[in-house]
Coordinates of C-alpha atoms and ligand atoms in Angstrom, one line a residue:
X608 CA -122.4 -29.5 220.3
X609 CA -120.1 -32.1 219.3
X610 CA -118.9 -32.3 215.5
X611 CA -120.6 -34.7 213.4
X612 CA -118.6 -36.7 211.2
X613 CA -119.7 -38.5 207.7
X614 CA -119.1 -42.1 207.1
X615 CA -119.1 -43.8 203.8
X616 CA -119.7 -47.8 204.5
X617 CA -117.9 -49.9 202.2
X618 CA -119.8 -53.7 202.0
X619 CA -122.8 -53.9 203.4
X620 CA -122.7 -57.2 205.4
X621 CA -121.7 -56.7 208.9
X622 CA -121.4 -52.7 207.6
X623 CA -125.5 -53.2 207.8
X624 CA -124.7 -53.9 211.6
X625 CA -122.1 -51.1 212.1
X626 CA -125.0 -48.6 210.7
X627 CA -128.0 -50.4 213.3
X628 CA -125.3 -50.7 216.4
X629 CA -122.8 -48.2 215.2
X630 CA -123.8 -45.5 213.7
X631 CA -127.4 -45.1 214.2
X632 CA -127.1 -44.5 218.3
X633 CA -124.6 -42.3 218.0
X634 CA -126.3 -40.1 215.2
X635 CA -124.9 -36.6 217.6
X636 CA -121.8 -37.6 215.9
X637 CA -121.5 -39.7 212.8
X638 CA -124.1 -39.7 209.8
X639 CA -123.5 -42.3 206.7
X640 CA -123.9 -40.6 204.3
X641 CA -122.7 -43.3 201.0
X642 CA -122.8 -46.2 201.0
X643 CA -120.1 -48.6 198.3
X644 CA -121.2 -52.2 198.0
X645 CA -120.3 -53.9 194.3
X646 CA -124.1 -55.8 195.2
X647 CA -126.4 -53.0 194.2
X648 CA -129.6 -54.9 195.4
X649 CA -127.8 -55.8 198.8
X650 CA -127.2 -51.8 198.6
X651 CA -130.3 -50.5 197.6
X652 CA -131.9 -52.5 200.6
X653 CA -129.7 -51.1 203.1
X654 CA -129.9 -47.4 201.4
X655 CA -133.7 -47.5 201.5
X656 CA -133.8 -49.0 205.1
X657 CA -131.4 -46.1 206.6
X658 CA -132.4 -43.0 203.9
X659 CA -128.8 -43.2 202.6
X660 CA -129.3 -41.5 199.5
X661 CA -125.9 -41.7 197.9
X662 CA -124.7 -45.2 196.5
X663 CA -121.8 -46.1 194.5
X664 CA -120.0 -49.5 193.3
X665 CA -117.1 -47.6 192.9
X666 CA -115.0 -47.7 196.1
X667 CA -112.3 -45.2 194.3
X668 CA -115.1 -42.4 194.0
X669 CA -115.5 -42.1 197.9
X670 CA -111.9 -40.7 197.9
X671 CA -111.9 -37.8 195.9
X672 CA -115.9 -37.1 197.9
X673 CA -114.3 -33.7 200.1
X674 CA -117.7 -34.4 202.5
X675 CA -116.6 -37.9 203.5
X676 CA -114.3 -37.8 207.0
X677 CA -115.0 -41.6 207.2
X678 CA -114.1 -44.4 204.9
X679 CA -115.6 -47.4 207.0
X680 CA -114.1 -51.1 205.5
X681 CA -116.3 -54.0 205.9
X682 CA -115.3 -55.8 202.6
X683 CA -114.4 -59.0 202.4
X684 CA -110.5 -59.7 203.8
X685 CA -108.3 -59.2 200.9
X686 CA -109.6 -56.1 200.2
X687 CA -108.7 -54.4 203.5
X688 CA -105.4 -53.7 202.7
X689 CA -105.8 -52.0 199.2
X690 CA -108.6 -49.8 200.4
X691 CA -107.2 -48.7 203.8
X692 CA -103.8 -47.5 202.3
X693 CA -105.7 -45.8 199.5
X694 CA -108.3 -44.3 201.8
X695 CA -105.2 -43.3 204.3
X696 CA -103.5 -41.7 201.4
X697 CA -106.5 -39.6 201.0
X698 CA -106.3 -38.1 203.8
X699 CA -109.6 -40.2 205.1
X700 CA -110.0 -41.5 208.4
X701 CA -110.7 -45.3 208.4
X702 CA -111.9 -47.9 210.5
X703 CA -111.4 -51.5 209.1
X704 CA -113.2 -55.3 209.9
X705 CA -111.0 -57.6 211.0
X706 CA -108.4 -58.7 209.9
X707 CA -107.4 -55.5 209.2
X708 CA -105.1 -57.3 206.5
X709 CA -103.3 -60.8 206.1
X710 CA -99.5 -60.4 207.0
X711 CA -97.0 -58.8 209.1
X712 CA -95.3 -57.2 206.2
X713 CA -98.8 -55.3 205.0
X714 CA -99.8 -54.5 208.8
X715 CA -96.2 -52.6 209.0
X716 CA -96.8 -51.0 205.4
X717 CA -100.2 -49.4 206.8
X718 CA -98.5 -48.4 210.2
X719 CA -96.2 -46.3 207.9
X720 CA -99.0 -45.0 205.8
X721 CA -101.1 -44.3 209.1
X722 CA -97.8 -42.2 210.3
X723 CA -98.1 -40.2 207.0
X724 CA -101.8 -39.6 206.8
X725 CA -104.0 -36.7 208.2
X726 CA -106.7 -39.4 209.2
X727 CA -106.7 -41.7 211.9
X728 CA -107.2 -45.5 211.5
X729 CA -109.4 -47.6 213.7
X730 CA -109.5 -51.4 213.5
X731 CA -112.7 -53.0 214.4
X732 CA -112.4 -55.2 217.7
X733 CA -115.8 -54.6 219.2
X734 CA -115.8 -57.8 221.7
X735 CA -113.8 -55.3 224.1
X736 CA -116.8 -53.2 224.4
X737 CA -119.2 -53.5 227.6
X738 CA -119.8 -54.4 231.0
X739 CA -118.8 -57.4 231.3
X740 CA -115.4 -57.1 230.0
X741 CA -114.9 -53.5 231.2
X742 CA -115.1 -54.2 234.6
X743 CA -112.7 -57.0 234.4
X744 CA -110.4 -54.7 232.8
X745 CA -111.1 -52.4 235.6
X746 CA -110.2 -55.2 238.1
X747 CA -107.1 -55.8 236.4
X748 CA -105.7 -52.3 235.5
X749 CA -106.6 -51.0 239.7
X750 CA -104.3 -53.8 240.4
X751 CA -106.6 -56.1 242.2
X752 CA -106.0 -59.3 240.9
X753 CA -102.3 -60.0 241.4
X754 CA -99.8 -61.9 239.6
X755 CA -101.7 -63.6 236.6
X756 CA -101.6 -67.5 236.8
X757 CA -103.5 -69.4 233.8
X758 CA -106.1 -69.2 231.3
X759 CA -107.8 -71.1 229.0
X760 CA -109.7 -69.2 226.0
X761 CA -111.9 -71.4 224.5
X762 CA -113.9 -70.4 220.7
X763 CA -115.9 -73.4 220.3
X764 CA -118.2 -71.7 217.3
X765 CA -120.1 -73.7 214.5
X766 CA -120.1 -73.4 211.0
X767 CA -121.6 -75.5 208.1
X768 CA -121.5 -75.5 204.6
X769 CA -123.8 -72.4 204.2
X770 CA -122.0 -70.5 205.8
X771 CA -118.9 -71.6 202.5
X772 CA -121.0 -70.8 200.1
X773 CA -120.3 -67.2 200.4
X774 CA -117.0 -67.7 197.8
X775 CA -114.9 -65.6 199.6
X776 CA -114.9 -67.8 202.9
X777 CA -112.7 -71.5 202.8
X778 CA -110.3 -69.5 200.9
X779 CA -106.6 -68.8 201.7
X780 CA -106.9 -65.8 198.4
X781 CA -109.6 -64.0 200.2
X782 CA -110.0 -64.8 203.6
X783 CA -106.6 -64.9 204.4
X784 CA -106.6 -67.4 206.8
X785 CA -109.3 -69.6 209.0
X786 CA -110.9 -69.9 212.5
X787 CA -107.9 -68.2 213.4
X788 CA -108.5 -64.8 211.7
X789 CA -111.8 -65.1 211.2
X790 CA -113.4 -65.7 214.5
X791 CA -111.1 -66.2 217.2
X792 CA -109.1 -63.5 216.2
X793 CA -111.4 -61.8 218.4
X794 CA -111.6 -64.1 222.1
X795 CA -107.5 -63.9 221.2
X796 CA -107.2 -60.4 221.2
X797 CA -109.7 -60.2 224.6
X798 CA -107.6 -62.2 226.2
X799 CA -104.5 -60.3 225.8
X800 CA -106.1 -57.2 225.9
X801 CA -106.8 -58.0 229.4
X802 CA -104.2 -60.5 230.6
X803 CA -101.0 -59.0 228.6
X804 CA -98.6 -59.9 226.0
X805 CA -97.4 -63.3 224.7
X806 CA -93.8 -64.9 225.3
X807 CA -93.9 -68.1 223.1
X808 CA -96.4 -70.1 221.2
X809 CA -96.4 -74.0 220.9
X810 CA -99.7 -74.1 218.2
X811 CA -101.1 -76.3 215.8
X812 CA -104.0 -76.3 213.1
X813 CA -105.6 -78.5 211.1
X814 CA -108.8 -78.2 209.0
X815 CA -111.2 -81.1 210.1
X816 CA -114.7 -79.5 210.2
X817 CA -115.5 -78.3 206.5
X818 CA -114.0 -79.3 203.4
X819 CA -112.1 -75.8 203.2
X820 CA -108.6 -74.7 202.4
X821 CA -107.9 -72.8 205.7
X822 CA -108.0 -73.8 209.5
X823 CA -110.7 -74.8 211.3
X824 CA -109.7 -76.3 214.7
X825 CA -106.7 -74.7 216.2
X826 CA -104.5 -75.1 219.7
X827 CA -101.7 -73.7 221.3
X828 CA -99.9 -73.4 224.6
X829 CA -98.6 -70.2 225.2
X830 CA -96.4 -68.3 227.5
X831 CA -96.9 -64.7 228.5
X832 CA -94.5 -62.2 228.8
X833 CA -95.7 -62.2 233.0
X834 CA -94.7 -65.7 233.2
X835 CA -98.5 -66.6 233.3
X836 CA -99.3 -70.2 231.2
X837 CA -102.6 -70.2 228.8
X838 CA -103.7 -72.6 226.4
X839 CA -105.9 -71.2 223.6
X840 CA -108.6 -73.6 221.6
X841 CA -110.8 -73.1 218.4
X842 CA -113.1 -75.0 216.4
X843 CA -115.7 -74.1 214.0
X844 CA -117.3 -77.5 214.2
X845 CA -119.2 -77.3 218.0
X846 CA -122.7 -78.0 218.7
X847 CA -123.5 -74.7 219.0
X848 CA -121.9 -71.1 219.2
X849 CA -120.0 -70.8 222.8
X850 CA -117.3 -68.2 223.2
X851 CA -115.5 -68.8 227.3
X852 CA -112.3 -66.9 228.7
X853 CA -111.4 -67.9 232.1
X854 CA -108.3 -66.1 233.8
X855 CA -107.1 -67.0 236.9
X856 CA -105.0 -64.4 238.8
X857 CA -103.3 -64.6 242.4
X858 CA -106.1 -62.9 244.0
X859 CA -109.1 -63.3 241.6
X860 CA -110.6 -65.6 239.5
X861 CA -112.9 -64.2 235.7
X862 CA -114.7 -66.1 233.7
X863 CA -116.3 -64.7 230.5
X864 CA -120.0 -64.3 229.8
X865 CA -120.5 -67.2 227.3
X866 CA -122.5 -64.9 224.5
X867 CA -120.4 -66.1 221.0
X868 CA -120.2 -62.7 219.5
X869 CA -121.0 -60.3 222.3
X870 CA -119.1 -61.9 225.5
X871 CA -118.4 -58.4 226.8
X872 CA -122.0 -57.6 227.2
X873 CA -123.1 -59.6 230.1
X874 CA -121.6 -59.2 234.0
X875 CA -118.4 -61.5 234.2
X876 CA -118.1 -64.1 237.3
X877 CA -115.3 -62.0 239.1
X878 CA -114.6 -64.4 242.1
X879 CA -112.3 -62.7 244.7
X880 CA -109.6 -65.3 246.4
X881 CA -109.8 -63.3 249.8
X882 CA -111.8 -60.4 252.0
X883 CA -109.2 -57.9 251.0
X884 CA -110.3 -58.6 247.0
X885 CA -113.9 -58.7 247.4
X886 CA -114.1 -55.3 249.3
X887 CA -111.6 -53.4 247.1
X888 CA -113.5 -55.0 244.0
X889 CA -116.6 -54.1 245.2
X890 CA -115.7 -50.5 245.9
X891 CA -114.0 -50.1 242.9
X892 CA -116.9 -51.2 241.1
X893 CA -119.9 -49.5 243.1
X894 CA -120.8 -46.6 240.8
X895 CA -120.4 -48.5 237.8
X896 CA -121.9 -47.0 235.3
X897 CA -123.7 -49.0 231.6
X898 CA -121.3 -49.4 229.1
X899 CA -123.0 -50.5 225.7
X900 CA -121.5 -53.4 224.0
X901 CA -119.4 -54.1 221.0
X902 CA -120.0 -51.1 218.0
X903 CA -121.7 -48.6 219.6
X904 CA -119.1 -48.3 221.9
X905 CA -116.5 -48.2 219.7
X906 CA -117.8 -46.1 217.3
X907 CA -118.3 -43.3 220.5
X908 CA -114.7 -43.8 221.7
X909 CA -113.8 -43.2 218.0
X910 CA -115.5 -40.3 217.6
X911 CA -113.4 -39.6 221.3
X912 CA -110.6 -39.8 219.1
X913 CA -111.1 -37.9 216.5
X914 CA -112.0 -34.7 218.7
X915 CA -109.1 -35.1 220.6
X916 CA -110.8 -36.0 224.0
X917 CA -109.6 -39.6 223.8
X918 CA -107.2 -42.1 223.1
X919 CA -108.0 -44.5 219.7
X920 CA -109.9 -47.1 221.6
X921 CA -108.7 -49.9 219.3
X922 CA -105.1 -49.0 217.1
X923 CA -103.2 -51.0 214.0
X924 CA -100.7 -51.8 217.4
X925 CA -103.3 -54.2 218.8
X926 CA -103.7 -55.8 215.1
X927 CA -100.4 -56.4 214.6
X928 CA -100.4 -58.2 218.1
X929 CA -103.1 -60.0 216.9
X930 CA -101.5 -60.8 213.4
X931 CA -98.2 -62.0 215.2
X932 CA -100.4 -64.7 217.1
X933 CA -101.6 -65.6 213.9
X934 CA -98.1 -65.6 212.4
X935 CA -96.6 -67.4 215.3
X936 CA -99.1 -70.1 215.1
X937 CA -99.0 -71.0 211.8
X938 CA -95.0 -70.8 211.7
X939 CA -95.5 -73.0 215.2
X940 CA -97.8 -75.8 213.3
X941 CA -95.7 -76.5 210.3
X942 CA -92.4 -76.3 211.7
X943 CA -93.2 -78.0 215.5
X944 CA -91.2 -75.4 217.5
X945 CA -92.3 -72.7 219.8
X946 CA -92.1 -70.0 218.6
X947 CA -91.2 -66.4 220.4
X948 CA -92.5 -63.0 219.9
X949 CA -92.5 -60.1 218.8
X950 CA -91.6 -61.0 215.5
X951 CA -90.0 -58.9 213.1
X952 CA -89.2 -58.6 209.2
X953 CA -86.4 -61.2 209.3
X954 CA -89.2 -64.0 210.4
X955 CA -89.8 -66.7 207.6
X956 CA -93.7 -65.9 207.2
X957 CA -93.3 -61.9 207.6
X958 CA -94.2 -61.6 203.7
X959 CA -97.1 -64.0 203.8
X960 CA -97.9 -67.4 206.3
X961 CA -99.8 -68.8 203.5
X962 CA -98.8 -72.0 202.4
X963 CA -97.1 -72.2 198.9
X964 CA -99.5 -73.9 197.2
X965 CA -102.0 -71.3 197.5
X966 CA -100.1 -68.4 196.6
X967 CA -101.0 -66.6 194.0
X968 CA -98.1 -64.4 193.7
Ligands
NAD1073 N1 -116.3 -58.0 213.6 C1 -117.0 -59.0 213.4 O1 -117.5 -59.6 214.3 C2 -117.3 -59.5 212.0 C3 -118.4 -60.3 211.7 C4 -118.6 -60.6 210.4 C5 -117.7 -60.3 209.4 N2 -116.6 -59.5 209.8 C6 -115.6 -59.1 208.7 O2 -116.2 -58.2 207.9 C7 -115.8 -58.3 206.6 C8 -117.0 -58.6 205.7 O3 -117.6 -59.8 206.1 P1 -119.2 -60.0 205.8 O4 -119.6 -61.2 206.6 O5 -119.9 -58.7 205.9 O6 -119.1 -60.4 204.2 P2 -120.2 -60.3 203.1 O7 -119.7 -61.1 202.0 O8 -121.5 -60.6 203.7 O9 -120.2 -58.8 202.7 C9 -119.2 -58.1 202.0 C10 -119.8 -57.1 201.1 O10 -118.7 -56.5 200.4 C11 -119.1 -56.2 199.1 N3 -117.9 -56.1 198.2 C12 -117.1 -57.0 197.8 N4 -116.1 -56.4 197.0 C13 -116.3 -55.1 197.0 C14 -115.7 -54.0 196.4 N5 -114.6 -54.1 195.7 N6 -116.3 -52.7 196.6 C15 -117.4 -52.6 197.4 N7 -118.0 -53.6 198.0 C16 -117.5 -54.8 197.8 C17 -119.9 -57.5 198.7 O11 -120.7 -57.3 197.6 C18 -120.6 -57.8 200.0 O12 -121.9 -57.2 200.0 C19 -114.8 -59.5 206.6 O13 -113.5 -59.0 206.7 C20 -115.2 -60.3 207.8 O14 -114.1 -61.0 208.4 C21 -116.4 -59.1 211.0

């Protein structure tokens, strides 16, 4: 029998959804057993739905609890970086909403606290969870599509003034940063997940949707480190909620399922240029078997992890990737260059890329 682990959800927002999708299906191996929310009513509801019996407001409490393996982050942004590095000092393994924090220079000071901890730190990227994306990735990593050529990732999502009148959001102080952290932080990090690391970003933001102090259109060209050519697109002000990927490779063509927040789920159009393609594709994939999407997925291949039977399906690497597109396309807007990763400490907006009218400090 596998072990079973005990998580302790911090915020009860989407950490409701990590219990339903998350936790709940894979009951042989996790069990919440505290919850930490500063909304007790918000808490109580989600206690009483799930029979979590222990409740705290005090996130500090859960460290010094010996029967918590789990310290699971889903607070709002700024608070991701305090709480992992104290929950890493504890010895606590964590897993952490995006963005796991809001600059290069605190992703690199949890990297270091990850090396010195006994726990093992998982940020949350669940759009690379089922089969839709997996057998693309499949396609891909047999070496079956060839030299990649172009993409386009498109996050044309919609948000209106409700959604800002949760006072964290709008906010450079608490969310950190706009459309591009908050939501297509996620298509981003699909898209080099599967089609591989950037060269150079040409990007630029603007805020032309809500009346907020961060991004909410965004658009870059980019070059990867393959030579491949992308352009990358966001707005929060669609019609509706469409997230699209389309990669075109030498001998294949995929195109995304267009689900907003659970693009992985669906099959993917996987169009083979040639007879060779479509039979090796089809062989590969003949025995496929049903990967479920987004948390419950994750949360499995975490458990992997923490046995020792698996890699870390997501790891603070793939967030600083993610952060350094971020970085990169900011730095890109305000100064009009291109800008070429990886970057490192000497980069102008390592400490912080928010603009210095909003800092605080
Ligand atoms: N992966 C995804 O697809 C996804 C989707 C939505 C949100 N998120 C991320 O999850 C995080 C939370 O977002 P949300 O939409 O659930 O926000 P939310 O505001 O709905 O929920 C956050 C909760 O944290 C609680 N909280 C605030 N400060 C706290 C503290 N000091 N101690 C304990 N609890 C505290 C709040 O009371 C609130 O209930 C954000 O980082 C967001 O970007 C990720």
């Amino acid at each position: 029998m596998s072990r079973i682990f005990n998580v302790a959800v911090v915020g009860v927002g989407i950490g409701r959804s990590h219990i339903v999708e998350g936790y709940v299906p894979n009951a042989d191996k996790f069990k919440v057993l505290a919850l930490c929310d500063l909304n007790q009513e918000r808490m109580a509801a989600v206690g009483d739905e799930f029979g979590i019996e222990r409740r705290t407001t005090d996130f500090d409490s859960l460290l010094s609890m010996a029967d918590i393996d789990v310290i699971d982050v889903c607070t709002p942004p700024m608070l991701h970086h305090p709480m992992v590095l104290a929950a890493l000092k504890a010895g606590k393994h964590v897993i952490c909403e995006k963005p796991l924090v809001g600059s290069l220079a605190q992703i690199d000071e949890v990297m270091a606290a990850e090396k010195q901890s006994s726990g093992k730190l998982m940020p949350v990227f669940q759009y690379r969870f089922g089969d839709g994306i997996e057998q693309a990735k499949a396609v891909i990593d047999a070496g079956l599509a060839g030299k990649p050529f172009a993409a386009t990732v498109e996050t044309f999502w919609r948000r209106d003034a409700d959604y800002y009148a949760v006072p964290w959001r709008g906010k450079w102080a608490t969310e950190l940063g706009g459309v591009l952290m908050g939501h297509a932080i996620h298509p981003h990090d699909m898209f080099t997940y599967l089609m591989g690391d950037i060269d150079r970003v040409f990007g630029r933001v603007a805020t032309r949707v809500n009346p907020i102090e961060v991004e909410d259109t965004i658009s870059a060209s980019v070059l990867l480190k393959s030579g491949a050519l992308a352009s990358l697109t966001a707005t929060l002000g669609a019609a509706d909620d469409t997230t699209r990927i389309r990669l075109v490779f030498e001998n294949v063509m995929i195109e995304s399922d267009h689900a907003a927040y659970n693009p992985g789920e669906k099959l993917w159009k996987i169009q083979p240029r040639n007879e060779a393609t479509k039979a090796a594709i089809d062989a590969l994939l003949k025995d496929w078997k049903h990967v479920p999407s987004r948390f419950q997925t994750q949360m499995e291949r975490f458990h992997g992890a923490l046995v020792g039977t698996r890699p870390l399906p997501v790891t603070s690497a793939d967030s600083r990737r993610s952060l350094e597109l971020v970085t990169a396309f900011y730095h890109s807007s305000s100064t009009g260059t291109d800008v070429v990763l990886p970057l490192g400490t000497d980069h102008p907006l390592y400490q912080s890329w928010v603009p210095a009218q909003f800092r605080t400090a």
